[in-house]
C-alpha positions as CSV (number, residue, x, y, z in Angstrom):
1,M,116.3,74.9,102.8
2,S,117.3,71.3,102.5
3,Q,119.5,72.2,99.5
4,I,121.7,74.5,101.7
5,V,124.7,72.5,102.8
6,G,126.4,75.1,105.0
7,L,126.2,78.7,106.4
8,G,129.0,81.3,106.7
9,I,128.3,84.3,108.8
10,S,130.1,87.7,108.4
11,T,129.3,90.3,111.0
12,Q,130.0,93.8,112.3
13,R,132.9,93.6,114.7
14,A,133.6,94.9,118.2
15,T,129.9,95.4,118.8
16,F,128.9,93.3,121.8
17,I,126.2,92.1,124.2
18,T,126.2,90.2,127.4
19,W,123.6,87.6,128.5
20,N,122.5,85.2,131.2
21,K,124.3,81.9,130.8
22,R,121.4,79.9,132.2
23,T,118.3,81.6,130.6
24,G,119.9,83.0,127.5
25,N,118.3,86.4,128.1
26,H,120.4,89.5,127.3
27,F,121.2,92.0,130.0
28,H,121.3,95.1,127.7
29,N,121.1,96.1,124.0
30,F,124.1,95.8,121.7
31,I,126.9,98.2,122.5
32,S,128.1,99.5,119.1
33,W,131.7,99.9,118.0
34,Q,130.8,103.6,117.5
35,D,129.6,104.0,121.1
36,L,131.5,106.7,123.0
37,R,130.3,106.1,126.5
38,A,133.8,104.8,127.5
39,T,135.6,107.9,126.2
40,E,136.6,109.2,129.7
41,L,137.6,105.7,130.8
42,V,139.9,105.4,127.7
43,K,141.6,108.7,128.5
44,S,141.9,107.9,132.1
45,L,143.5,104.5,131.7
46,N,145.7,105.5,128.8
47,N,147.1,108.3,131.0
48,S,147.4,106.2,134.1
49,F,150.6,105.3,136.0
50,L,149.8,101.6,135.3
51,M,149.9,102.1,131.5
52,K,153.1,104.2,131.7
53,L,154.7,101.5,133.8
54,L,153.5,98.9,131.2
55,H,155.0,100.9,128.3
56,S,158.3,101.6,130.0
57,S,158.7,98.0,131.1
58,C,157.9,96.6,127.7
59,R,160.2,99.0,126.0
60,A,163.0,97.7,128.2
61,L,162.1,94.1,127.5
62,H,162.0,94.8,123.8
63,F,165.4,96.4,124.0
64,F,166.9,93.3,125.4
65,S,164.8,90.6,123.7
66,R,163.9,92.3,120.4
67,S,160.5,90.7,120.8
68,Q,157.9,92.1,118.5
69,R,155.2,91.2,121.1
70,M,157.0,93.5,123.6
71,L,157.3,96.3,121.1
72,A,153.5,96.0,120.4
73,A,152.8,96.1,124.2
74,S,155.0,99.2,124.6
75,R,152.8,101.0,122.0
76,F,149.4,99.6,123.2
77,A,146.6,102.0,123.9
78,F,142.9,101.6,124.5
79,T,140.4,103.1,122.1
80,T,136.7,103.7,122.2
81,Q,136.3,101.4,119.2
82,Q,137.6,98.4,121.0
83,A,135.1,96.4,123.0
84,S,137.4,96.2,126.1
85,L,136.6,99.5,127.9
86,R,133.0,99.6,126.8
87,L,132.7,96.2,128.4
88,F,134.5,97.6,131.5
89,W,131.9,100.4,131.5
90,I,129.1,97.8,131.5
91,L,130.7,95.9,134.3
92,Q,130.9,99.1,136.3
93,N,127.4,100.5,135.6
94,V,125.0,97.6,135.0
95,A,124.2,96.0,138.4
96,E,122.6,92.9,136.7
97,V,125.8,92.2,134.8
98,Q,127.9,92.6,138.0
99,K,125.7,90.2,139.8
100,A,125.8,87.6,137.0
101,V,129.6,87.8,136.8
102,E,129.8,87.2,140.6
103,E,127.6,84.2,140.2
104,D,129.5,82.8,137.1
105,N,126.3,83.3,135.1
106,C,127.4,85.9,132.5
107,R,128.5,85.4,128.9
108,F,130.0,88.0,126.6
109,G,129.8,87.9,122.8
110,T,130.3,90.0,119.8
111,V,127.6,89.8,117.1
112,D,128.9,86.6,115.6
113,T,128.8,84.8,119.0
114,W,125.3,86.1,119.8
115,L,124.0,84.9,116.4
116,L,125.6,81.5,116.9
117,H,124.0,81.3,120.3
118,K,120.6,82.2,119.0
119,L,120.7,80.1,115.8
120,T,121.7,77.0,117.7
121,K,119.3,77.8,120.5
122,G,122.2,78.0,123.0
123,S,123.9,74.8,122.2
124,A,127.0,76.5,120.7
125,Y,129.2,79.2,122.3
126,A,132.3,80.4,120.4
127,T,133.9,83.1,118.3
128,D,136.6,83.0,115.7
129,F,140.1,84.5,115.5
130,S,139.1,87.4,113.2
131,N,136.3,88.6,115.6
132,A,138.3,88.0,118.7
133,S,141.2,90.0,117.5
134,T,139.1,93.2,117.1
135,T,137.9,93.3,120.7
136,G,141.1,94.9,122.1
137,F,141.8,92.1,124.6
138,F,143.1,89.4,122.3
139,D,146.8,88.7,121.9
140,P,147.5,88.2,118.1
141,Y,151.0,87.0,118.9
142,K,150.0,84.1,121.2
143,L,146.6,83.6,119.6
144,C,144.6,83.7,122.9
145,W,142.8,86.1,125.1
146,S,145.3,88.5,126.7
147,G,145.6,88.0,130.5
148,L,147.4,91.3,130.8
149,I,144.9,93.4,128.9
150,T,141.9,91.7,130.6
151,F,143.6,92.5,133.9
152,L,144.1,96.1,133.0
153,A,140.5,96.4,131.9
154,S,139.2,94.4,134.9
155,I,137.5,91.8,132.5
156,P,137.1,88.3,133.9
157,L,138.4,85.7,131.5
158,S,135.5,83.4,132.5
159,I,132.9,85.4,130.6
160,L,134.8,85.2,127.2
161,P,134.0,82.6,124.5
162,P,136.3,79.9,123.2
163,V,138.1,81.0,120.0
164,K,137.9,78.7,117.0
165,D,139.3,78.6,113.4
166,T,137.5,80.9,111.0
167,S,136.5,77.9,108.9
168,H,135.2,75.5,111.5
169,H,132.1,73.4,112.2
170,F,130.6,75.6,114.9
171,G,127.3,73.6,115.2
172,S,124.1,73.5,113.3
173,V,121.2,75.9,113.1
174,D,118.3,74.5,115.1
175,E,115.8,72.9,112.8
176,E,113.0,75.1,114.2
177,V,114.7,78.2,112.9
178,F,114.8,77.5,109.1
179,G,113.1,74.1,109.0
180,A,116.4,72.3,108.4
181,P,119.6,71.7,110.5
182,I,122.1,73.8,108.5
183,P,125.7,73.5,109.5
184,I,127.4,76.7,110.5
185,V,130.9,76.4,109.0
186,A,132.4,79.9,109.1
187,L,132.4,82.9,111.4
188,V,134.3,86.0,110.3
189,G,134.5,89.7,111.0
190,D,133.2,91.9,108.1
191,Q,136.5,93.6,107.2
192,Q,138.5,90.3,107.3
193,S,135.7,88.7,105.3
194,A,135.8,91.5,102.7
195,M,139.6,91.0,102.5
196,F,139.0,87.3,101.8
197,G,136.3,88.0,99.3
198,E,138.6,90.4,97.5
199,C,141.2,87.5,97.3
200,C,143.8,89.6,99.1
201,F,145.7,86.4,100.0
202,Q,149.3,87.6,99.4
203,R,151.5,89.7,101.8
204,G,151.3,93.3,100.6
205,D,147.7,93.0,99.2
206,V,145.6,96.0,100.3
207,K,141.8,96.3,100.7
208,L,140.0,99.6,100.9
209,T,136.4,99.2,102.2
210,M,134.2,102.3,102.2
211,G,130.9,101.6,103.9
212,T,129.6,103.1,107.2
213,G,133.3,103.7,107.9
214,T,136.4,103.4,105.9
215,F,138.8,100.5,106.6
216,L,142.2,100.2,105.0
217,D,143.8,96.7,105.5
218,I,147.1,95.3,104.4
219,N,148.0,91.6,104.4
220,T,151.1,91.3,106.6
221,G,151.6,87.5,106.2
222,N,152.0,85.7,109.5
223,D,153.5,88.7,111.2
224,P,151.3,90.9,113.4
225,Q,152.2,94.6,112.9
226,H,151.5,97.4,115.4
227,T,152.2,101.1,114.8
228,V,152.4,104.2,116.8
229,G,150.0,106.2,114.6
230,G,146.9,104.0,114.8
231,F,147.2,100.9,112.6
232,Y,146.5,97.9,114.7
233,P,147.2,94.2,114.2
234,L,144.4,91.8,113.5
235,I,144.0,88.1,112.6
236,G,142.6,88.1,109.1
237,W,141.6,84.4,109.2
238,K,142.8,81.1,110.6
239,I,142.2,78.0,108.6
240,G,143.9,74.9,110.0
241,P,147.6,75.8,110.5
242,E,147.4,78.9,108.3
243,V,147.2,82.2,110.2
244,V,147.0,85.4,108.1
245,C,147.5,88.7,109.9
246,L,146.4,92.1,108.8
247,A,147.2,95.7,109.8
248,E,144.2,98.0,109.8
249,G,143.5,101.7,110.0
250,N,140.1,103.2,109.9
251,A,138.0,106.4,109.6
252,G,134.7,106.2,111.4
253,D,132.3,108.3,109.4
254,T,132.0,107.6,105.6
255,G,128.6,106.2,104.7
256,T,127.4,107.9,107.9
257,A,128.2,111.3,106.4
258,I,126.4,110.5,103.2
259,Q,123.3,109.3,105.0
260,W,123.4,112.5,107.2
261,A,123.6,114.7,104.1
262,Q,120.7,112.8,102.5
263,Q,118.6,113.4,105.6
264,L,119.3,117.1,105.2
265,D,117.8,116.9,101.6
266,L,121.1,117.8,100.0
267,F,120.2,115.0,97.5
268,T,117.6,112.4,97.0
269,D,119.7,109.4,96.1
270,A,123.4,108.8,97.0
271,A,124.0,107.9,93.4
272,E,123.4,111.6,92.5
273,T,126.5,112.8,94.5
274,E,129.1,111.8,91.9
275,K,127.4,113.9,89.2
276,M,126.9,116.8,91.7
277,A,130.6,116.8,92.7
278,K,131.8,116.6,89.1
279,S,129.6,119.5,88.0
280,L,132.0,121.9,89.9
281,E,135.6,122.8,89.4
282,D,136.1,122.7,93.2
283,S,134.3,123.1,96.5
284,E,134.9,126.9,96.4
285,G,136.8,126.8,99.7
286,V,134.3,124.8,101.6
287,Y,135.7,121.9,103.7
288,F,134.0,119.2,105.7
289,V,135.4,117.3,108.7
290,P,133.8,113.8,108.8
291,S,133.9,113.3,112.6
292,F,130.5,112.4,114.0
293,N,132.2,109.8,116.1
294,G,135.6,111.4,116.6
295,L,138.7,111.0,114.4
296,Q,140.7,107.8,114.1
297,A,144.2,107.2,112.7
298,P,146.4,109.1,112.3
299,L,144.7,111.8,114.4
300,N,143.2,109.6,117.1
301,D,140.9,112.2,118.7
302,P,137.6,110.9,120.1
303,C,136.6,114.4,121.1
304,A,136.7,116.0,117.5
305,C,133.5,117.3,116.1
306,A,132.0,117.2,112.6
307,S,132.0,120.6,110.8
308,F,131.7,122.6,107.7
309,M,134.2,125.4,107.3
310,G,134.6,128.1,104.7
311,L,130.8,128.7,104.1
312,K,129.8,131.7,102.1
313,P,126.6,133.3,100.9
314,S,127.4,131.7,97.5
315,T,127.8,128.2,98.9
316,S,125.3,125.8,97.4
317,K,124.3,122.2,98.3
318,Y,126.6,121.2,95.4
319,H,129.6,122.7,97.2
320,L,128.6,121.0,100.4
321,V,128.3,117.6,98.7
322,R,131.6,118.0,96.9
323,A,133.3,118.9,100.3
324,I,131.8,115.8,101.9
325,L,133.2,113.5,99.1
326,E,136.6,115.3,99.1
327,S,136.9,114.7,102.8
328,M,136.6,111.0,102.3
329,A,139.4,111.0,99.7
330,F,141.6,113.1,102.0
331,R,141.1,110.7,104.9
332,N,142.0,107.8,102.5
333,K,145.3,109.6,101.7
334,Q,146.0,110.1,105.4
335,L,145.5,106.4,106.1
336,Y,147.5,105.3,103.1
337,E,150.4,107.5,104.0
338,L,150.4,106.3,107.6
339,M,150.4,102.7,106.4
340,Q,153.3,103.3,104.1
341,K,155.3,105.1,106.8
342,E,154.8,102.6,109.6
343,I,154.0,99.2,108.1
344,R,156.8,99.3,105.4
345,I,155.5,96.4,103.4
346,P,155.6,96.9,99.6
347,V,152.0,97.3,98.3
348,T,151.2,94.6,95.6
349,S,147.6,95.6,94.8
350,I,144.8,97.8,96.1
351,R,141.2,96.6,95.8
352,A,138.1,98.6,96.9
353,D,134.7,97.5,98.0
354,G,131.7,98.8,100.0
355,G,128.8,101.0,99.1
356,V,130.7,104.3,98.9
357,C,133.3,102.8,96.5
358,K,130.5,102.9,93.9
359,N,131.1,106.7,93.8
360,G,133.6,107.2,90.9
361,F,134.5,110.8,92.1
362,V,135.8,109.5,95.5
363,M,137.6,106.6,93.9
364,Q,139.3,108.7,91.2
365,M,140.3,111.4,93.6
366,T,141.7,108.7,96.0
367,S,143.7,107.1,93.1
368,D,145.1,110.6,92.3
369,L,146.0,111.4,95.9
370,I,147.8,108.1,96.6
371,D,149.2,107.8,93.1
372,Q,148.1,104.2,92.8
373,K,145.8,102.0,90.8
374,I,142.6,101.0,92.6
375,D,140.7,97.9,91.4
376,R,137.0,98.0,92.0
377,P,135.3,94.6,91.6
378,A,132.1,93.8,89.8
379,H,130.6,92.7,93.1
380,F,130.6,95.2,95.9
381,D,129.3,93.2,98.9
382,M,132.6,91.5,99.6
383,S,131.8,90.7,103.2
384,C,129.1,88.4,102.0
385,L,131.3,86.9,99.3
386,G,134.1,86.3,101.8
387,A,131.8,84.5,104.2
388,A,130.5,82.3,101.4
389,S,134.0,81.6,100.2
390,L,135.2,80.5,103.6
391,A,132.1,78.3,104.0
392,G,132.6,76.8,100.6
393,L,136.3,76.0,101.4
394,A,135.2,74.4,104.6
395,L,132.7,72.2,102.8
396,G,135.0,71.3,99.9
397,F,132.9,73.3,97.4
398,W,136.2,75.0,96.3
399,S,139.4,73.1,96.6
400,D,141.7,76.0,97.4
401,K,142.1,79.8,97.4
402,E,143.7,79.7,93.9
403,E,140.4,78.5,92.6
404,L,138.6,81.5,94.2
405,Q,141.1,83.9,92.7
406,K,140.1,82.7,89.2
407,L,136.5,83.6,89.9
408,R,137.2,87.2,90.9
409,Q,136.0,89.9,88.4
410,S,137.0,93.5,88.1
411,E,134.5,96.2,87.0
412,V,137.0,99.0,86.6
413,V,140.6,99.9,87.6
414,F,141.0,103.6,88.5
415,K,144.3,105.0,87.4
416,P,145.9,108.3,88.6
417,Q,144.8,111.1,86.2
418,R,146.0,114.1,88.1
419,H,149.2,114.6,90.1
420,W,148.5,114.6,93.8
421,Q,150.2,118.0,94.1
422,E,147.3,119.6,92.3
423,Y,145.3,118.9,95.4
424,E,148.0,120.0,97.8
425,L,146.6,123.5,98.7
426,S,143.1,122.1,99.0
427,M,144.3,119.3,101.4
428,E,146.4,121.8,103.4
429,N,143.3,123.9,104.0
430,W,141.3,120.8,104.8
431,V,143.9,119.8,107.4
432,K,143.5,123.3,109.0
433,A,139.8,122.7,109.2
434,V,140.4,119.3,110.8
435,K,142.7,120.9,113.4
436,R,140.1,123.4,114.4
437,S,137.6,120.6,114.9
438,M,139.8,118.6,117.2
439,H,139.4,118.5,121.0
440,W,136.1,120.3,120.5
441,Y,134.2,118.5,123.2
442,N,137.0,119.0,125.7
443,K,136.0,122.7,125.6
444,A,132.5,122.1,127.0
C-alpha cells in the first residue's frame, strides 16, 4: 500500500444517500438512479402551473436576451433518473430525514461523496462537477447548485456538498482503512470517466457505453447543450480553468436485459449470445422492448413496460436472444439520430466501451444502422481507466492529455457492412412494438 501514491474514484451517478452529520450514520439505503418511486412526483411537477410559468417566462427571457441558459430553463423537465425528486420523496416520506434537516444535521451525497466520507472517516465532504451535474439540481452554466431547481424541488441547499474540480486533492484515506494514508486526487462520474478514458477530448468526439444501461455522450466543448428530446447537459470534467461539457442521452436497460435473459436460462454465458444471434437470418418477426425501468430519450416514458411481441409456436430461445440484441442496436440508432438532430455538432469519432460492447453482433448492427465507424478499444473498463488517468494527471504521472492519447489502443473498428435501409422494415415493426408497450402502467 505504501507504493500507491494516489487514488481516483469513478462511481455510479445520481444514486444517493443521506446521513446524520454528527454521527455519520445513514438514514436509509442508497436510492438508485433506476428507482421509480418518484414517478408520480415527476409527472405532477412537470405538469404543474409553476413549471408552465417557468417555461413561458424563460422562453420570453430567451427571446429578448438570446441566453442559452434561459433556453435550457425553458426546456427543463424533471425525470426519475435525476436525484432531485427522489430526494424530494425522501424528504417527504422519511421522518428521520425531515427532523435532521430541521436540526441542520443532514448531509446528502451521491456515491462518490459517501465513499469520500467513509474512506476519510468523515474528515472530507465534497463532490466533483461531473457527479454534481447529474443530480438534476446543478446549473451547468453557472457551475453551482441551482437555487431555482432546489426551490422547485423543495431541497435545502444546506444539505448539499461543496463542489470541487474533478482532479483535486479531496483528502486522504484514513490510515486504518488500508494501512497507509493514500491521497484521494480524483472523483468522477462513471460515464464522464469513461469519456476521459476513451480520450474523447475534442469537441465532436462521441462515446457509446453499453453496460447496465446505454449512454451516448458527445463532447460539446465548453458549451452546455440542452435538447427537447431528452439529451441533457453535463459537466464532463473540470481541471483547473478547463471545463469540458457533454450532452448525454441514455437507454436504461441494456446489460439488465441480458442478465434477465440469462436468469431465464436462455443461455449460460453472455458470450454465447453473439453466436446465437448470428446463427439466424433474422428474429422471425419477434421483437423485444427493453423497458424494465421505462423508456428514456427520445421516448421519455417512465410507464412503459418490457415485452416480447410477435411470438409464435416456432419461436425458439435463439429468436428471443436475437430480438433482445437487436433492440439494443435499435435504441442506439434512436439515440444517435436524436443527437444528430438536436445537438448539431459534427461527429469526429465514435468510441465504444462497456461489457455489452464485447458483443460483435450488437456493435456491427449499430455501425450499420448509424452508418458510422465504431472504434472498440482493447480495454473495456474505461470508467476505471478514466479515473486512473485523472488521478495520474493530478499527480504529474502523465504530463498532459496528449500523452494519454498516445497510450490508447484499439482492438477493432466496426465499419458499416449493410445499408441501414436493409433493417428499415424490421425497425418499423420494432417501433410498433415499442408504442404498444408505452404508457402501460398508466392503464392499471
